[in-house]
Short mmCIF file of C-alpha atoms in Angstrom, two decimals:
data_model
loop_
_atom_site.label_atom_id
_atom_site.label_comp_id
_atom_site.label_asym_id
_atom_site.label_seq_id
_atom_site.Cartn_x
_atom_site.Cartn_y
_atom_site.Cartn_z
CA MET A 1 -261.20 -79.27 -67.26
CA LYS A 2 -259.36 -81.61 -64.90
CA LEU A 3 -257.85 -85.01 -65.53
CA ASP A 4 -259.99 -86.57 -62.81
CA GLN A 5 -263.09 -85.34 -64.64
CA LEU A 6 -261.90 -86.92 -67.87
CA ARG A 7 -261.10 -90.19 -66.08
CA ALA A 8 -264.62 -90.22 -64.64
CA PHE A 9 -266.20 -89.52 -68.03
CA ILE A 10 -264.14 -92.22 -69.78
CA ALA A 11 -264.98 -94.71 -67.03
CA VAL A 12 -268.72 -94.13 -67.50
CA VAL A 13 -268.41 -94.72 -71.25
CA GLU A 14 -266.29 -97.86 -70.88
CA THR A 15 -268.24 -99.47 -68.02
CA GLY A 16 -271.71 -98.45 -69.18
CA SER A 17 -272.99 -96.85 -66.00
CA PHE A 18 -272.15 -94.27 -63.35
CA ARG A 19 -272.21 -96.92 -60.61
CA SER A 20 -269.81 -99.23 -62.45
CA ALA A 21 -267.56 -96.27 -63.26
CA ALA A 22 -267.39 -95.38 -59.56
CA ASP A 23 -266.33 -98.93 -58.70
CA SER A 24 -263.75 -99.10 -61.49
CA ILE A 25 -261.83 -95.95 -60.50
CA HIS A 26 -262.61 -96.12 -56.76
CA LYS A 27 -264.78 -93.00 -56.55
CA THR A 28 -268.26 -92.40 -55.22
CA GLN A 29 -271.16 -92.40 -57.65
CA PRO A 30 -272.09 -88.79 -56.75
CA GLY A 31 -268.45 -87.83 -57.40
CA ILE A 32 -268.60 -89.41 -60.86
CA SER A 33 -271.85 -87.63 -61.66
CA ALA A 34 -270.46 -84.30 -60.49
CA ALA A 35 -267.30 -84.71 -62.58
CA VAL A 36 -269.27 -85.41 -65.76
CA LYS A 37 -271.72 -82.59 -64.99
CA ALA A 38 -268.80 -80.18 -64.54
CA LEU A 39 -267.49 -81.05 -68.02
CA GLU A 40 -270.92 -80.56 -69.57
CA GLU A 41 -271.38 -77.19 -67.88
CA GLN A 42 -267.90 -75.99 -68.79
CA TYR A 43 -268.48 -76.53 -72.52
CA GLY A 44 -272.24 -76.13 -72.65
CA ILE A 45 -272.86 -79.57 -74.16
CA SER A 46 -274.59 -82.81 -73.18
CA LEU A 47 -272.19 -85.73 -73.16
CA PHE A 48 -274.82 -88.37 -72.38
CA ASP A 49 -278.44 -88.98 -73.28
CA ARG A 50 -279.89 -89.91 -69.89
CA ASN A 51 -283.39 -90.79 -71.10
CA SER A 52 -282.53 -94.47 -71.55
CA TYR A 53 -281.83 -97.05 -68.86
CA ARG A 54 -278.09 -96.72 -69.40
CA PRO A 55 -276.29 -93.50 -70.27
CA THR A 56 -275.55 -93.35 -73.99
CA LEU A 57 -273.22 -90.93 -75.69
CA THR A 58 -274.61 -88.01 -77.67
CA ALA A 59 -272.89 -87.07 -80.94
CA GLU A 60 -270.96 -84.41 -79.01
CA GLY A 61 -270.16 -86.93 -76.31
CA HIS A 62 -268.79 -89.41 -78.82
CA ALA A 63 -266.44 -86.81 -80.33
CA PHE A 64 -265.37 -85.69 -76.85
CA PHE A 65 -264.72 -89.30 -75.82
CA LEU A 66 -262.41 -89.99 -78.77
CA GLN A 67 -260.26 -86.96 -78.00
CA SER A 68 -260.35 -87.71 -74.27
CA LYS A 69 -258.93 -91.18 -74.91
CA LYS A 70 -256.11 -89.71 -76.99
CA LEU A 71 -255.29 -87.17 -74.30
CA MET A 72 -255.30 -89.74 -71.50
CA SER A 73 -253.02 -91.98 -73.54
CA GLN A 74 -250.55 -89.10 -73.84
CA VAL A 75 -250.88 -88.39 -70.11
CA LEU A 76 -250.04 -92.01 -69.36
CA GLN A 77 -246.98 -91.83 -71.63
CA LEU A 78 -245.87 -88.65 -69.87
CA GLU A 79 -246.35 -90.23 -66.46
CA ASN A 80 -244.32 -93.27 -67.51
CA LEU A 81 -241.59 -90.99 -68.88
CA GLY A 82 -241.52 -89.06 -65.61
CA HIS A 83 -241.08 -92.28 -63.63
CA ASP A 84 -238.35 -93.46 -66.00
CA LEU A 85 -236.48 -90.16 -65.76
CA ALA A 86 -236.75 -90.22 -61.97
CA GLN A 87 -235.08 -93.63 -62.03
CA GLY A 88 -232.30 -92.37 -64.30
CA THR A 89 -233.69 -94.03 -67.45
CA GLU A 90 -233.10 -92.07 -70.67
CA ALA A 91 -236.05 -91.30 -72.93
CA PRO A 92 -235.98 -93.33 -76.17
CA LEU A 93 -234.71 -91.81 -79.40
CA GLN A 94 -237.71 -91.58 -81.72
CA LEU A 95 -236.94 -92.26 -85.37
CA CYS A 96 -239.32 -92.30 -88.33
CA LEU A 97 -238.16 -94.29 -91.35
CA SER A 98 -239.65 -94.11 -94.81
CA GLN A 99 -240.77 -97.53 -96.01
CA MET A 100 -238.72 -96.84 -99.14
CA ALA A 101 -235.51 -96.42 -97.14
CA LEU A 102 -235.45 -99.83 -95.45
CA ASP A 103 -232.64 -101.34 -97.50
CA ASP A 104 -229.60 -103.16 -96.10
CA ASN A 105 -227.57 -99.96 -96.23
CA CYS A 106 -229.98 -98.12 -93.92
CA MET A 107 -230.48 -101.06 -91.58
CA MET A 108 -226.76 -101.74 -91.20
CA ARG A 109 -226.11 -98.11 -90.26
CA ILE A 110 -228.82 -98.08 -87.61
CA LYS A 111 -227.57 -101.43 -86.33
CA ALA A 112 -224.04 -100.02 -86.08
CA PHE A 113 -225.35 -97.10 -84.01
CA GLN A 114 -227.26 -99.46 -81.72
CA GLN A 115 -224.19 -101.62 -81.18
CA GLN A 116 -221.96 -98.64 -80.45
CA HIS A 117 -224.54 -96.96 -78.18
CA SER A 118 -226.29 -99.90 -76.55
CA ASP A 119 -227.54 -97.65 -73.72
CA VAL A 120 -229.74 -95.68 -76.17
CA THR A 121 -233.22 -97.11 -76.66
CA LEU A 122 -234.64 -96.70 -80.17
CA ASP A 123 -238.34 -96.13 -80.83
CA ILE A 124 -238.83 -96.71 -84.56
CA THR A 125 -241.95 -96.05 -86.64
CA THR A 126 -242.42 -96.16 -90.41
CA ASP A 127 -244.38 -93.92 -92.76
CA HIS A 128 -244.55 -93.09 -96.46
CA LEU A 129 -244.15 -89.96 -98.61
CA TYR A 130 -245.22 -86.81 -96.72
CA GLY A 131 -246.15 -88.83 -93.62
CA VAL A 132 -242.45 -89.03 -92.72
CA GLN A 133 -242.01 -85.24 -92.49
CA GLU A 134 -245.39 -84.92 -90.80
CA LYS A 135 -244.03 -86.99 -87.90
CA LEU A 136 -241.29 -84.38 -87.47
CA ALA A 137 -243.71 -81.47 -87.71
CA LYS A 138 -245.94 -82.97 -85.01
CA ASP A 139 -242.96 -83.75 -82.71
CA LYS A 140 -243.61 -87.47 -82.99
CA CYS A 141 -239.99 -88.13 -83.86
CA GLU A 142 -236.67 -86.32 -83.58
CA ILE A 143 -235.03 -87.61 -86.74
CA ALA A 144 -236.50 -88.99 -89.96
CA ILE A 145 -234.90 -90.93 -92.79
CA GLY A 146 -236.52 -90.83 -96.20
CA PRO A 147 -236.72 -89.15 -99.63
CA ARG A 148 -237.01 -85.41 -100.24
CA TYR A 149 -240.80 -85.14 -99.97
CA GLY A 150 -242.19 -82.04 -98.26
CA LEU A 151 -238.83 -80.54 -97.27
CA ASP A 152 -238.48 -76.77 -96.97
CA ASP A 153 -236.40 -74.23 -95.06
CA ARG A 154 -237.64 -75.63 -91.73
CA HIS A 155 -235.55 -78.74 -92.32
CA ALA A 156 -231.87 -79.63 -92.13
CA PHE A 157 -230.97 -82.76 -94.05
CA ILE A 158 -228.01 -84.82 -95.17
CA GLU A 159 -227.99 -87.33 -98.03
CA LEU A 160 -227.17 -90.81 -96.73
CA ASN A 161 -227.41 -92.91 -99.88
CA LYS A 162 -229.47 -93.58 -103.01
CA ILE A 163 -231.94 -96.35 -103.77
CA MET A 164 -232.89 -97.57 -107.23
CA MET A 165 -236.55 -97.35 -108.24
CA ILE A 166 -237.65 -99.65 -111.06
CA THR A 167 -240.96 -100.21 -112.86
CA VAL A 168 -242.13 -103.83 -113.05
CA MET A 169 -244.99 -106.21 -113.73
CA SER A 170 -245.39 -109.99 -113.75
CA PRO A 171 -244.42 -111.87 -116.96
CA GLU A 172 -247.98 -113.25 -117.23
CA LEU A 173 -249.45 -109.75 -117.18
CA LEU A 174 -246.79 -108.43 -119.54
CA ALA A 175 -247.77 -111.12 -122.04
CA THR A 176 -251.26 -109.59 -122.22
CA VAL A 177 -249.87 -106.21 -123.25
CA ASN A 178 -249.74 -106.19 -127.04
CA THR A 179 -246.55 -104.39 -127.89
CA SER A 180 -243.70 -104.91 -130.28
CA ASP A 181 -241.86 -101.75 -129.23
CA THR A 182 -239.08 -101.55 -126.67
CA LYS A 183 -241.24 -99.16 -124.66
CA ILE A 184 -244.85 -99.68 -123.61
CA LYS A 185 -247.15 -96.85 -124.60
CA GLN A 186 -249.01 -95.24 -121.69
CA GLN A 187 -252.38 -95.95 -123.32
CA GLN A 188 -251.66 -99.67 -123.13
CA LEU A 189 -251.53 -99.45 -119.34
CA TYR A 190 -254.69 -97.41 -118.78
CA SER A 191 -256.79 -100.52 -118.16
CA ILE A 192 -254.20 -102.10 -115.83
CA PRO A 193 -254.07 -100.76 -112.26
CA GLN A 194 -250.99 -98.79 -111.28
CA ILE A 195 -250.36 -99.89 -107.69
CA LEU A 196 -249.32 -97.14 -105.28
CA VAL A 197 -248.55 -97.07 -101.55
CA THR A 198 -250.88 -94.65 -99.80
CA ASN A 199 -249.48 -91.30 -98.70
CA THR A 200 -249.61 -91.55 -94.89
CA ALA A 201 -249.84 -87.82 -94.14
CA ALA A 202 -253.07 -86.72 -92.45
CA ASN A 203 -253.91 -84.45 -95.40
CA ALA A 204 -252.93 -87.13 -97.88
CA SER A 205 -253.80 -86.78 -101.54
CA GLU A 206 -252.67 -88.48 -104.69
CA ASN A 207 -250.60 -85.36 -105.36
CA GLY A 208 -248.08 -86.88 -102.97
CA HIS A 209 -247.13 -89.27 -105.78
CA ARG A 210 -244.80 -87.84 -108.40
CA TYR A 211 -244.67 -90.81 -110.76
CA VAL A 212 -248.21 -91.62 -111.87
CA LEU A 213 -249.86 -91.77 -115.25
CA PRO A 214 -252.27 -88.86 -115.81
CA THR A 215 -254.98 -91.33 -116.86
CA GLY A 216 -255.75 -94.92 -115.90
CA LYS A 217 -256.68 -97.14 -112.97
CA ARG A 218 -254.94 -96.69 -109.62
CA TRP A 219 -254.95 -98.97 -106.60
CA TYR A 220 -253.70 -97.81 -103.20
CA VAL A 221 -252.25 -100.15 -100.57
CA ASN A 222 -250.75 -99.63 -97.11
CA ASP A 223 -247.21 -100.92 -97.61
CA PHE A 224 -244.68 -102.29 -100.09
CA GLN A 225 -245.16 -105.92 -99.07
CA ILE A 226 -248.82 -105.82 -100.12
CA LYS A 227 -247.78 -103.97 -103.25
CA LYS A 228 -245.27 -106.69 -104.10
CA ASN A 229 -247.82 -109.47 -103.51
CA LEU A 230 -250.29 -107.83 -105.89
CA LEU A 231 -247.55 -107.45 -108.50
CA LEU A 232 -246.51 -111.09 -108.18
CA HIS A 233 -250.09 -112.22 -108.73
CA GLY A 234 -250.47 -110.09 -111.84
CA PHE A 235 -252.94 -107.54 -110.52
CA GLY A 236 -251.10 -104.49 -111.86
CA TRP A 237 -247.83 -102.68 -112.51
CA ALA A 238 -245.78 -100.34 -110.31
CA ARG A 239 -242.55 -98.61 -109.50
CA MET A 240 -240.75 -100.45 -106.71
CA PRO A 241 -237.56 -99.98 -104.70
CA LYS A 242 -235.23 -102.49 -106.33
CA HIS A 243 -234.00 -103.84 -102.98
CA TYR A 244 -237.54 -105.02 -102.18
CA ILE A 245 -237.79 -107.20 -105.29
CA GLN A 246 -234.22 -108.22 -106.13
CA SER A 247 -234.85 -111.95 -105.70
CA GLU A 248 -238.07 -111.72 -107.74
CA LEU A 249 -236.13 -109.96 -110.51
CA ASP A 250 -233.41 -112.61 -110.38
CA ASN A 251 -235.88 -115.49 -110.76
CA LYS A 252 -237.99 -113.66 -113.37
CA GLN A 253 -241.13 -113.49 -111.23
CA LEU A 254 -241.16 -109.76 -111.97
CA ILE A 255 -239.97 -108.15 -115.20
CA PRO A 256 -238.63 -104.59 -115.61
CA ILE A 257 -240.62 -102.53 -118.10
CA GLU A 258 -240.02 -99.23 -119.87
CA VAL A 259 -243.05 -96.96 -120.24
CA GLU A 260 -243.05 -94.23 -122.86
CA ASN A 261 -242.74 -90.66 -121.47
CA PHE A 262 -242.59 -91.98 -117.92
CA THR A 263 -239.75 -92.22 -115.38
CA SER A 264 -239.55 -95.99 -115.39
CA GLN A 265 -236.24 -96.15 -113.56
CA ASN A 266 -234.21 -93.69 -111.50
CA GLN A 267 -232.06 -93.29 -108.44
CA LEU A 268 -233.80 -91.74 -105.45
CA PRO A 269 -231.67 -89.97 -102.82
CA ILE A 270 -232.41 -90.86 -99.19
CA PHE A 271 -231.85 -88.21 -96.54
CA MET A 272 -231.52 -87.95 -92.78
CA ILE A 273 -233.84 -85.10 -91.74
CA ARG A 274 -234.52 -82.99 -88.66
CA LEU A 275 -236.25 -79.70 -87.84
CA ARG A 276 -233.95 -76.73 -87.43
CA HIS A 277 -235.89 -75.12 -84.59
CA GLN A 278 -236.32 -78.34 -82.60
CA THR A 279 -234.03 -78.80 -79.60
CA GLN A 280 -232.22 -82.09 -80.12
CA SER A 281 -231.74 -84.58 -77.30
CA TYR A 282 -228.31 -85.94 -76.47
CA GLN A 283 -229.26 -89.26 -78.11
CA ALA A 284 -230.48 -87.51 -81.28
CA ASN A 285 -227.21 -85.59 -81.59
CA LEU A 286 -225.25 -88.83 -81.17
CA PHE A 287 -227.29 -90.47 -83.93
CA TRP A 288 -227.04 -87.45 -86.25
CA GLU A 289 -223.27 -87.21 -85.96
CA MET A 290 -222.71 -90.94 -86.45
CA MET A 291 -224.99 -91.09 -89.49
CA ARG A 292 -223.29 -87.95 -90.85
CA GLY A 293 -220.07 -89.96 -90.88
CA PHE A 294 -221.70 -92.51 -93.20
CA SER A 295 -222.87 -89.82 -95.63
CA PRO A 296 -221.18 -89.55 -99.06
CA SER A 297 -220.86 -85.81 -98.27
CA PRO A 298 -220.43 -85.93 -94.48
CA THR A 299 -219.56 -82.26 -94.04
CA ILE A 300 -222.56 -80.93 -95.93
CA GLU A 301 -225.81 -80.12 -94.14
CA THR A 302 -228.18 -78.95 -96.85
CA ASP A 303 -230.15 -75.70 -96.77
CA LEU A 304 -233.11 -75.15 -99.02
#
């Protein structure tokens, strides 16, 4: 398989014909046909159904096209990196931040690094639960910041700070829960959705959530902002990072609740994480050492 063959195949799919593909990538039509034919012969599959007026993808062709697009996107990124390196431009430092960790403490530390090392470009993505460590495992980031989900002896990590998790619901919804006790019984919440942020790992399952009722409705959303909006409108109850909802707590739009036999409130440690076997770039080492200085235990790099 050659990149030119993939480019020809993708061009046929995106332009709708072999002739248009030839024009779009400046090749001859016989050259385009030969490139696609070579791919089909190499893998023993038919990429196109040629019985219609225009070539249409077979089921195998559709699957092959999706992966081809991903590969060509990575090739383009590699080409751009090569050009940047040739011009003396450093590759960006790739960080993955847990959505839970985005409090002022975390942001101020990253901002301090950026101000001190203005020549380092940061490439920041966010994920949730096991999706953060998955980014490390798939070499999509060099350093992650988040809670201790999915860590094992492959990881080195340092605690940076703690965030407060608190269970809340709107006062209007709370008024519908008939209770005279200081704690709400779990059964009283079974009919009210517990709102959870989806685990972003590829093999995600609800087992990624440690604090869920064993029975009852559950709603899954993509991020904490959506989760907060649903809470404010009385659609359910949830555990939330306190820094996300401090103003709503202050003005009584959300009310803390205590649920019987449930971790309604706790402090959650936030760690800086990297893979032990992964060779760290100069920028990653700079970041690691500066963040280590902010740690409450700066000399300790934890082993599992």
